[in-house]
XYZ file of N, CA and C in Angstrom:
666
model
N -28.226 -11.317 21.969
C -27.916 -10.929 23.344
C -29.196 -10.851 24.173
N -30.012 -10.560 23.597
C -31.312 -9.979 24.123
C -32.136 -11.660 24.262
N -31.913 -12.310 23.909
C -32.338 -13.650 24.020
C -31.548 -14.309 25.191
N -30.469 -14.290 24.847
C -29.384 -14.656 26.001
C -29.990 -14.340 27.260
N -30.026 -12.860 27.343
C -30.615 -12.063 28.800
C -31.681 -12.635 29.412
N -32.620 -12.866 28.297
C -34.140 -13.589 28.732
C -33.421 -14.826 29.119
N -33.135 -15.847 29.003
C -32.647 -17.370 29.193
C -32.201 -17.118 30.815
N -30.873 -16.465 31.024
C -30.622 -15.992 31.964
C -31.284 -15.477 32.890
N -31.661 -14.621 32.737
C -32.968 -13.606 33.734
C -33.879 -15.047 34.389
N -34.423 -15.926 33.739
C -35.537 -16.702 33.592
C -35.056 -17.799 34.338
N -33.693 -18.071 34.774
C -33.279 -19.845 35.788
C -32.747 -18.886 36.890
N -33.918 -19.526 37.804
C -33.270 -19.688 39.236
C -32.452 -19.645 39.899
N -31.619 -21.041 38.724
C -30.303 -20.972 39.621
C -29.152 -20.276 39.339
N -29.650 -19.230 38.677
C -28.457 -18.366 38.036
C -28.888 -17.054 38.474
N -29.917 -16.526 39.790
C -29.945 -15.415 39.588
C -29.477 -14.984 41.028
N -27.932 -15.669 41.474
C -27.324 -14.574 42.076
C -25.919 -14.734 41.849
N -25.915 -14.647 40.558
C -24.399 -14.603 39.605
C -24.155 -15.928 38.803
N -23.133 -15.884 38.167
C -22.447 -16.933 37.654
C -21.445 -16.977 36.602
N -20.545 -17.941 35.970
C -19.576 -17.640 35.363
C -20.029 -18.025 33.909
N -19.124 -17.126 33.261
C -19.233 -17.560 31.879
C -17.847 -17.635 31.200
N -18.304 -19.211 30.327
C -16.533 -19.066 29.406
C -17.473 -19.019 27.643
N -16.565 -18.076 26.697
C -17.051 -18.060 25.663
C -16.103 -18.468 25.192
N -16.024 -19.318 23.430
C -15.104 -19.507 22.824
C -15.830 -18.447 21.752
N -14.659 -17.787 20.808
C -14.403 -17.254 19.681
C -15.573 -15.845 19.463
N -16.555 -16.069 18.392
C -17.306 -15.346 18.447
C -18.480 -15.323 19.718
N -18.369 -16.649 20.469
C -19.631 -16.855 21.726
C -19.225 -15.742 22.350
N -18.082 -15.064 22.457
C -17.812 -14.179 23.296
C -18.381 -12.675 23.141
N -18.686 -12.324 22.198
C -19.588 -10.973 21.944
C -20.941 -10.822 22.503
N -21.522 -12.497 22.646
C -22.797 -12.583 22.968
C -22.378 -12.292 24.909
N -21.523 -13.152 25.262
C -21.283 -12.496 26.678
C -20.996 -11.537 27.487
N -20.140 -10.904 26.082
C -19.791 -9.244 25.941
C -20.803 -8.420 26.128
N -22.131 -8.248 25.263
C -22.836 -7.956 25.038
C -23.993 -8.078 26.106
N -23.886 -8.904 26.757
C -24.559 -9.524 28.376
C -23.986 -8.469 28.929
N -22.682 -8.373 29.035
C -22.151 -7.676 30.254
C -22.235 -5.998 30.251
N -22.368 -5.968 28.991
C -22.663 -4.298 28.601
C -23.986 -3.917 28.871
N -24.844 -4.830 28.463
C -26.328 -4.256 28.283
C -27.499 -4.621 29.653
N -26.939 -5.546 30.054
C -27.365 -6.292 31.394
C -27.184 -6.218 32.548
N -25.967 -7.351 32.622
C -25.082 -7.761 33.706
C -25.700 -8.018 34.958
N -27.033 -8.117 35.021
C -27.940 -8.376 36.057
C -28.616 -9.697 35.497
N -28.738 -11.092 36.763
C -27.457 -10.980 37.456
C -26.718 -11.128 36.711
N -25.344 -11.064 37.986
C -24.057 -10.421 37.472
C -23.458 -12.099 36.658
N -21.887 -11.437 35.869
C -21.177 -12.394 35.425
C -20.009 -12.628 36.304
N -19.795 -13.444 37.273
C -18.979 -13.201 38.173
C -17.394 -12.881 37.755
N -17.106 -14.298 36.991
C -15.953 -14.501 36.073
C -16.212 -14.858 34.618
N -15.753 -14.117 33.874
C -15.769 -14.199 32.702
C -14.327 -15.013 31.511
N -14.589 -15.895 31.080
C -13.132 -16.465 30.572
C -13.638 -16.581 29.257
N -12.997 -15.634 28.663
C -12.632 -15.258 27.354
C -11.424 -16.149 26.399
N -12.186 -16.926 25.454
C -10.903 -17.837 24.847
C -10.916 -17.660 23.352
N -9.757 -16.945 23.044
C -9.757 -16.355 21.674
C -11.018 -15.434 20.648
N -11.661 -14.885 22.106
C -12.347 -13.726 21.530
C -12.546 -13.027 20.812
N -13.321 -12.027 20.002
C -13.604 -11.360 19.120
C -14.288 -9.805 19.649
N -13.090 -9.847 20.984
C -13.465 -8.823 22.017
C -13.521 -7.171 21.524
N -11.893 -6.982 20.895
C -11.991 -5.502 20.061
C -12.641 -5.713 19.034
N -13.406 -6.980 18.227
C -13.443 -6.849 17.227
C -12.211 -7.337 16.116
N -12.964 -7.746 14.649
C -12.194 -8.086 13.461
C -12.284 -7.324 12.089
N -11.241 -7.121 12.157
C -11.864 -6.625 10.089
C -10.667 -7.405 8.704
N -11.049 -8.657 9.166
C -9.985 -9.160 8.335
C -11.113 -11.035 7.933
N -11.092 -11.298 6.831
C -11.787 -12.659 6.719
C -10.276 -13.385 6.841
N -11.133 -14.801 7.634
C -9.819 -15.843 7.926
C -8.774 -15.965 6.928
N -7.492 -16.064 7.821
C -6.130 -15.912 6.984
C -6.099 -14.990 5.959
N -6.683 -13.716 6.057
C -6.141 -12.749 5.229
C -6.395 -11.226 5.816
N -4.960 -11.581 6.395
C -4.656 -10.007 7.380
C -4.872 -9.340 6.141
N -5.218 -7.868 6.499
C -4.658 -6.589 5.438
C -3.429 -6.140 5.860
N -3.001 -5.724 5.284
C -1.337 -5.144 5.471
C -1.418 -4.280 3.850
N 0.608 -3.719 3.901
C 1.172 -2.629 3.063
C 1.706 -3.560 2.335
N 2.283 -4.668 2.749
C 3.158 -5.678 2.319
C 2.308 -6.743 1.765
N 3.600 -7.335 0.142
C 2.772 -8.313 0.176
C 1.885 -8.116 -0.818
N 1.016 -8.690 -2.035
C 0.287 -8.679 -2.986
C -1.076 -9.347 -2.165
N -0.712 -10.324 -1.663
C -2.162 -11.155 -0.552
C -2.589 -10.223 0.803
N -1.317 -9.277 1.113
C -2.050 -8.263 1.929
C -2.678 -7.135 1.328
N -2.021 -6.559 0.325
C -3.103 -5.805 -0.160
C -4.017 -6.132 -0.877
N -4.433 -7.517 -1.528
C -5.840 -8.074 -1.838
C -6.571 -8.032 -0.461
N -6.251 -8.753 0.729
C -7.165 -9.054 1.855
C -7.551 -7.107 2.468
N -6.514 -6.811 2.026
C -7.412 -4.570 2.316
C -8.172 -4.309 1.531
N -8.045 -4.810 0.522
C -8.906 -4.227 -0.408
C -10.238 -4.773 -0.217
N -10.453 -6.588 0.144
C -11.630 -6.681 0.548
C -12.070 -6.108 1.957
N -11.297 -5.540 2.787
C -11.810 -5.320 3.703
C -12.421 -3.835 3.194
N -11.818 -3.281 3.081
C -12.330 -1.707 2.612
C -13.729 -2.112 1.971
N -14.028 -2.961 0.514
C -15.203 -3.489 0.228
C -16.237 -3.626 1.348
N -15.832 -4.436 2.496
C -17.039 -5.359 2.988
C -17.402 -4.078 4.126
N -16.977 -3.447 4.248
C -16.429 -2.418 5.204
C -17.646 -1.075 4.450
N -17.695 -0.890 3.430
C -19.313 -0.164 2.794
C -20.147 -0.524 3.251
N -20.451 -2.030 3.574
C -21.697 -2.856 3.945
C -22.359 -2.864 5.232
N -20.645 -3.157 5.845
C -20.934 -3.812 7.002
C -21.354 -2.358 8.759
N -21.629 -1.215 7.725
C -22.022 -0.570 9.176
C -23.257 -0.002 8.754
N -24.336 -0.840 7.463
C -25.757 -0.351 7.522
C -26.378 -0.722 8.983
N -27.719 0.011 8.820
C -28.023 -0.552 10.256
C -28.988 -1.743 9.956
N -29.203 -2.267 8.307
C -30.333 -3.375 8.512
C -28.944 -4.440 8.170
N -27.926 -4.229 7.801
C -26.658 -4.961 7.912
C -26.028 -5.787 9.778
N -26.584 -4.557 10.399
C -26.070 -4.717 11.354
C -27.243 -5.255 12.443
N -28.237 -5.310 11.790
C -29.247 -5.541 12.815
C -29.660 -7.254 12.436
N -28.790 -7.712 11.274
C -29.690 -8.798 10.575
C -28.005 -9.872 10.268
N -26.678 -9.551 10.273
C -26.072 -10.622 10.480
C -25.211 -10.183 11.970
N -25.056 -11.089 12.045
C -24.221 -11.359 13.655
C -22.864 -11.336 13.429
N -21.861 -11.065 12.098
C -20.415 -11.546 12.012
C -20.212 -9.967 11.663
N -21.257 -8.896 11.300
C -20.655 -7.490 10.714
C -20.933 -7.075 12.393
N -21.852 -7.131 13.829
C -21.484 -6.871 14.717
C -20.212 -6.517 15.729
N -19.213 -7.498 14.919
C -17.978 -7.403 15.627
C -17.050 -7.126 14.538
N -17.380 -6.400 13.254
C -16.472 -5.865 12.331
C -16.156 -4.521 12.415
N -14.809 -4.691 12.782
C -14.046 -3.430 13.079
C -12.593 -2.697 12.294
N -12.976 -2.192 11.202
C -12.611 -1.069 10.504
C -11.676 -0.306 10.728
N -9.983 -0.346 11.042
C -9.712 0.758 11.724
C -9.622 2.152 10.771
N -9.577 1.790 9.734
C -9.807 3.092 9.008
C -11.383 3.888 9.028
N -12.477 3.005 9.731
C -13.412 3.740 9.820
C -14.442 3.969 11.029
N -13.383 3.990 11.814
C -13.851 3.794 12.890
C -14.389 5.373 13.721
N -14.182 6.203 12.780
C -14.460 7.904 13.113
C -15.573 8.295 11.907
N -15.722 6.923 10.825
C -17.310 7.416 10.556
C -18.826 7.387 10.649
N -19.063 8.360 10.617
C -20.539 8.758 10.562
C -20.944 7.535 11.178
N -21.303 6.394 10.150
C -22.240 5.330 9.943
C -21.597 4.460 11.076
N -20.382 4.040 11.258
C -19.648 3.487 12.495
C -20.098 3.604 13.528
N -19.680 5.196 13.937
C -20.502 5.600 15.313
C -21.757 5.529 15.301
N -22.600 6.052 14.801
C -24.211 5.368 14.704
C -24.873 4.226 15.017
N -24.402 3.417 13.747
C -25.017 1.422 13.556
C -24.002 0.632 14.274
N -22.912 1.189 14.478
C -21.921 -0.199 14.577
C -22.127 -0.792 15.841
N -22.774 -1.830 16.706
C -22.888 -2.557 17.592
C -22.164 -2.448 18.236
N -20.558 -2.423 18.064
C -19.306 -2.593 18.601
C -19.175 -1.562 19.270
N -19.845 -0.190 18.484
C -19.340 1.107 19.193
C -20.044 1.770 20.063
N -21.540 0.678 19.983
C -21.903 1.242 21.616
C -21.944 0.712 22.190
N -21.196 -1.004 22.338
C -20.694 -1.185 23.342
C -19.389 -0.824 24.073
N -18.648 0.529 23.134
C -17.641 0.363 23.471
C -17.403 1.860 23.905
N -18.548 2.276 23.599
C -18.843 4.099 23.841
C -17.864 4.657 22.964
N -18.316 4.623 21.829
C -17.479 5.093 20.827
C -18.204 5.820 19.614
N -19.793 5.884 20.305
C -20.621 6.575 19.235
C -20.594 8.257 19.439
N -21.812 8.399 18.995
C -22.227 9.377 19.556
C -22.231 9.688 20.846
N -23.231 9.174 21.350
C -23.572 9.249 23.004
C -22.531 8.763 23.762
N -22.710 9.208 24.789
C -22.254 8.407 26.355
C -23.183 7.621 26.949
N -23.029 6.373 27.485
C -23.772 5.408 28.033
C -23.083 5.283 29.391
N -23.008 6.012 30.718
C -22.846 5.521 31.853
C -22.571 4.021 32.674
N -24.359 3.528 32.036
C -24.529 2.355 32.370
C -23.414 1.410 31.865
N -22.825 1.270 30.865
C -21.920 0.764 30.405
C -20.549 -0.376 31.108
N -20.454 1.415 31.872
C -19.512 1.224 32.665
C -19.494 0.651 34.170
N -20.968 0.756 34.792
C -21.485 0.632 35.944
C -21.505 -1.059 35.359
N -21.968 -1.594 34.636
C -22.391 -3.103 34.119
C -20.784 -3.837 33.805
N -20.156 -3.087 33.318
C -18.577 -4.106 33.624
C -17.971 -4.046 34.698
N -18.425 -2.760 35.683
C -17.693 -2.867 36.885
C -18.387 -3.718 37.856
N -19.470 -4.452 37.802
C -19.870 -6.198 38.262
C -19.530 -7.079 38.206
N -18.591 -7.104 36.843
C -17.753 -8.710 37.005
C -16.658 -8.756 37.667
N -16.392 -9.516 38.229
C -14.842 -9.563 39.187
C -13.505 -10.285 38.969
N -13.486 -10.741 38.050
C -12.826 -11.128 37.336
C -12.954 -11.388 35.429
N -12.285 -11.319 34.653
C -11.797 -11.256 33.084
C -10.400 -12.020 33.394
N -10.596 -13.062 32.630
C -9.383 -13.757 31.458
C -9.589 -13.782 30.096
N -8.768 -12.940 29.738
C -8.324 -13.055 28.346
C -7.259 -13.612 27.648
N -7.646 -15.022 27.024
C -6.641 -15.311 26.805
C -6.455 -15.668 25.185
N -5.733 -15.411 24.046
C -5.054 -15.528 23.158
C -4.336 -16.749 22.565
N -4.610 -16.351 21.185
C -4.177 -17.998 20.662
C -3.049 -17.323 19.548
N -1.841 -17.428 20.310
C -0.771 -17.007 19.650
C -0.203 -17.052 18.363
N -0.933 -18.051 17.300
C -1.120 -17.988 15.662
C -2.335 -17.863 15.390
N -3.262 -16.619 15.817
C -4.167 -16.984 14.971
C -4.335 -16.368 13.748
N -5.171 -16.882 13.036
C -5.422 -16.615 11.795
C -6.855 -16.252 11.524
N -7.616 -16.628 12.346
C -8.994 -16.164 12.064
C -9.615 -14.575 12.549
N -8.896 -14.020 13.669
C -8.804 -12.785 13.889
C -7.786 -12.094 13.756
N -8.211 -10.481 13.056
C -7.311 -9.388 12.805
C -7.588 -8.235 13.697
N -6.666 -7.745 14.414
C -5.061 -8.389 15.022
C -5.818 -9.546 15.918
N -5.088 -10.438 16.092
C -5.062 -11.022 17.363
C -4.623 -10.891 18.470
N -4.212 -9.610 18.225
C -4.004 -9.287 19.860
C -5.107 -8.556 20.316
N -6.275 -8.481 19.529
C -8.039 -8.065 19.809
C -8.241 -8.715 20.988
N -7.768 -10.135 21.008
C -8.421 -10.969 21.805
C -8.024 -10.452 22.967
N -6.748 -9.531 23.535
C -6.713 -9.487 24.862
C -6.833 -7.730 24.635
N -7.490 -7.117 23.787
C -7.999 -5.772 23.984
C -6.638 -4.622 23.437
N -6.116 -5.373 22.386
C -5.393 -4.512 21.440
C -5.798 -4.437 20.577
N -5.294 -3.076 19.204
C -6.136 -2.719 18.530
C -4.705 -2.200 17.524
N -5.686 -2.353 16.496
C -4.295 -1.679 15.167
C -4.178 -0.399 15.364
N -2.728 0.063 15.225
C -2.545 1.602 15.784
C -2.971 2.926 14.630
N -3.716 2.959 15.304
C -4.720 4.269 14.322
C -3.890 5.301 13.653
N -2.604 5.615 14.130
C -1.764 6.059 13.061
C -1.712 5.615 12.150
N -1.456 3.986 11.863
C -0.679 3.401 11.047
C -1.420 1.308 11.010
N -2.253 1.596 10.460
C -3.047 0.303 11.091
C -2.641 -0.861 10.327
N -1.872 -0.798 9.335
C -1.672 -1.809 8.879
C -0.245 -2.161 9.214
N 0.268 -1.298 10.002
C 1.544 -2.024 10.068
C 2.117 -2.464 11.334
N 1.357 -1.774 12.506
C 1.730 -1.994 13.644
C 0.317 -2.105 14.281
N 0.618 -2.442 16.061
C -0.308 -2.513 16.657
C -0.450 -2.106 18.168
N -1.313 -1.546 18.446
C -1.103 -1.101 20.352
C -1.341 -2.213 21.031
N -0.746 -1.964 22.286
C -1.136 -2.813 23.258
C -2.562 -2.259 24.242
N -3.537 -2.960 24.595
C -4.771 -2.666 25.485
C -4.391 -0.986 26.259
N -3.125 -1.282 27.335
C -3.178 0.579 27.786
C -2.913 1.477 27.093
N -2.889 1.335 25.780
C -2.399 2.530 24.802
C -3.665 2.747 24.210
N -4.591 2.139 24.068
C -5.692 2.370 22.841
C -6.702 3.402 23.866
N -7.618 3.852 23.203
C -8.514 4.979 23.742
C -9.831 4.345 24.531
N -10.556 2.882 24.360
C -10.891 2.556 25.610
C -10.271 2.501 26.758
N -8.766 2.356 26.693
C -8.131 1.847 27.780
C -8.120 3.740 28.591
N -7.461 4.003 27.840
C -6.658 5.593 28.022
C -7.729 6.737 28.838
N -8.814 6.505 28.093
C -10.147 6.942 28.277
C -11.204 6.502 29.010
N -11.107 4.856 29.253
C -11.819 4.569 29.866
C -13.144 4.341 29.929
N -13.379 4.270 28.436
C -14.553 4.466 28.022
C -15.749 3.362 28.030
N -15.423 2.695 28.822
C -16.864 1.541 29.302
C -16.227 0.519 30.572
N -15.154 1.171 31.056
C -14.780 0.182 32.283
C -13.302 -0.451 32.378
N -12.885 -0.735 31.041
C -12.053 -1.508 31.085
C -10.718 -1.118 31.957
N -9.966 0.241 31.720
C -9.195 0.497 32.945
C -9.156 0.357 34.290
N -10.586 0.853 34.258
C -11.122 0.905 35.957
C -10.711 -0.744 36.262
N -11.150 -2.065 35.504
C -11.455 -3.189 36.079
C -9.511 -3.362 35.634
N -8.850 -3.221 35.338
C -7.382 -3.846 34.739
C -7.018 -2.952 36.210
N -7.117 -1.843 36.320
C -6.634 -1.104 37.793
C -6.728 -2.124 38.972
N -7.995 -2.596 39.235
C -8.019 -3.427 40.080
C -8.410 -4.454 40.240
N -7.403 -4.988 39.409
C -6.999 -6.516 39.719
C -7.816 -7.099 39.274
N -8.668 -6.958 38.330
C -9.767 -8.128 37.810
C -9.548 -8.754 36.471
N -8.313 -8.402 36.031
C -7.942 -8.667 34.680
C -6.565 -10.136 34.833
N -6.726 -11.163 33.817
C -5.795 -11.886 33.858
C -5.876 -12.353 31.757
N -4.199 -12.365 32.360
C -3.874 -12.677 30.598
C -3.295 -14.052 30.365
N -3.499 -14.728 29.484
C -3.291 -16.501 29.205
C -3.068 -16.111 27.230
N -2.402 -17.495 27.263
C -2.300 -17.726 25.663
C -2.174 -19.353 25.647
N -2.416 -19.759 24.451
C -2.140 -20.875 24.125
C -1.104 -20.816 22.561
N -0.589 -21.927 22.304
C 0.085 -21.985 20.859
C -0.579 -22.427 20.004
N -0.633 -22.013 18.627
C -1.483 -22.220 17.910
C -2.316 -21.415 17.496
N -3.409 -22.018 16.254
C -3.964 -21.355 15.471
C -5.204 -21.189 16.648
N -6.467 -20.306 16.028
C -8.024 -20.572 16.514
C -8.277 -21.167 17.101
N -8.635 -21.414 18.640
C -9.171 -22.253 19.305
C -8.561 -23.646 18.875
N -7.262 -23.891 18.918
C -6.682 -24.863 18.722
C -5.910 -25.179 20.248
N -6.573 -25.245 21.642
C -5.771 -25.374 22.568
C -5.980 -27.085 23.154
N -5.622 -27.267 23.663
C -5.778 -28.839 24.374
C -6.890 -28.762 25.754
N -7.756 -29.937 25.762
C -8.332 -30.218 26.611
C -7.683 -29.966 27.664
N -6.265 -30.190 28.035
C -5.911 -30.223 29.554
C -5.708 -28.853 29.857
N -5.503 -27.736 28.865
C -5.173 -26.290 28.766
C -6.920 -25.848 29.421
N -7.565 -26.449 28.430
C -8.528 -25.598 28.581
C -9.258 -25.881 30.414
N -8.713 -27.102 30.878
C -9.296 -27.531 32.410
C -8.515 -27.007 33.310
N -7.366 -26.945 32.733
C -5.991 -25.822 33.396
C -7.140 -24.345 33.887
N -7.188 -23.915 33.263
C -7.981 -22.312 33.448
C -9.118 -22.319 33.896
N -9.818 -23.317 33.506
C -11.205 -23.571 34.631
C -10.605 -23.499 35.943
N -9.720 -24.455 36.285
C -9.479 -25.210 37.739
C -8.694 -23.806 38.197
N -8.020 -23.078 37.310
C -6.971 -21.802 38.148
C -8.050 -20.707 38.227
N -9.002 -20.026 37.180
C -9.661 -18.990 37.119
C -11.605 -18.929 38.077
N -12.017 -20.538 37.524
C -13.092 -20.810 37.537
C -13.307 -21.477 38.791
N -12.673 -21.717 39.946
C -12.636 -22.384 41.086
C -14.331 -22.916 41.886
């Protein structure tokens, strides 16, 4: 991110805004722009099958209750899930950044190291700025790839989250979860007014069609 910023910061012709589209994981790095930066601003942001709430599932193997292959794919998650909130873990691969735990998302080491959780003000601290840096962009599309398989849930991609009661079996929608509810880095504030738009495509991972994907440029990206 911090490289990103420099690149950015550093062209001319980008320093009185501009848009960004991320595919898949590119999107944390823009995420991560918009949290820590956002100067200049990101005007529109188009999000395409993101890794926005975060994942805690390796491709095609949700965890679930059900199922002998869902409870193998929990069990590795619980495994990788020891690892993945050191802080030289987290400072040294880029795929445990956006690994998100819902069973551990209230520990210790989570709130501390986890990348995710201070961008998402979910640590310790409160970060103000946070919120002041997403309320610059003026538009968010989030849009969803209605089979996917490479993120758990996929409804991450448009800012849902497994329901902390019960995470393996169900899932919230974006105004139910506690960024939303709470408000805890912007995201209500910007869905309140009007800066939020939702899209899907069919299909697995970034499996959408060229004309889909010029579709949303030409409607979002004008």
């Amino acid at each position: 991110v911090d490289v990103f910023a420099e690149k950015i910061q550093n062209d001319p012709a980008l320093r009185n805004g501009f848009n960004a589209v991320g595919f898949s994981q590119g999107n944390n790095v823009i995420r991560g722009y918009i949290a820590r930066y956002n100067n200049p601003p990101v005007d529109a942001f188009l999000s395409i099958d993101g890794v926005n709430a975060g994942t805690a599932a390796l491709p095609d193997c949700a965890p679930s209750n059900n199922m002998i292959m869902g409870r193998i794919c929990k069990s590795l998650m619980s495994t990788l899930s020891t690892v993945a909130y050191r802080r030289f873990v987290q400072k040294h691969l880029f795929q445990a950044n956006y690994w998100r735990d819902p069973t551990k998302i209230n520990s210790r080491d989570y709130k501390k190291n986890s990348q995710l959780a201070r961008w998402g003000n979910e640590g310790d601290y409160t970060d103000s700025s946070l919120n002041e840096n997403f309320a610059k962009t003026n538009k968010f599309v989030w849009i969803l790839a209605e089979e996917d398989s490479m993120i758990w849930p996929r409804e991450g991609e448009q800012w849902g989250e497994p329901n902390p009661a019960n995470p393996f079996d169900s899932v919230i929608a974006m105004n139910e979860t506690r960024w939303y509810v709470d408000d805890l880095f912007g995201l209500r504030k910007a869905d309140e007014s009007g800066k939020f738009f939702f899209e899907s495509h069919s299909g697995d991972h970034l499996q959408f069609s060229r004309e889909e994907l010029e579709n949303w440029i030409r409607k979002y990206l004008p």
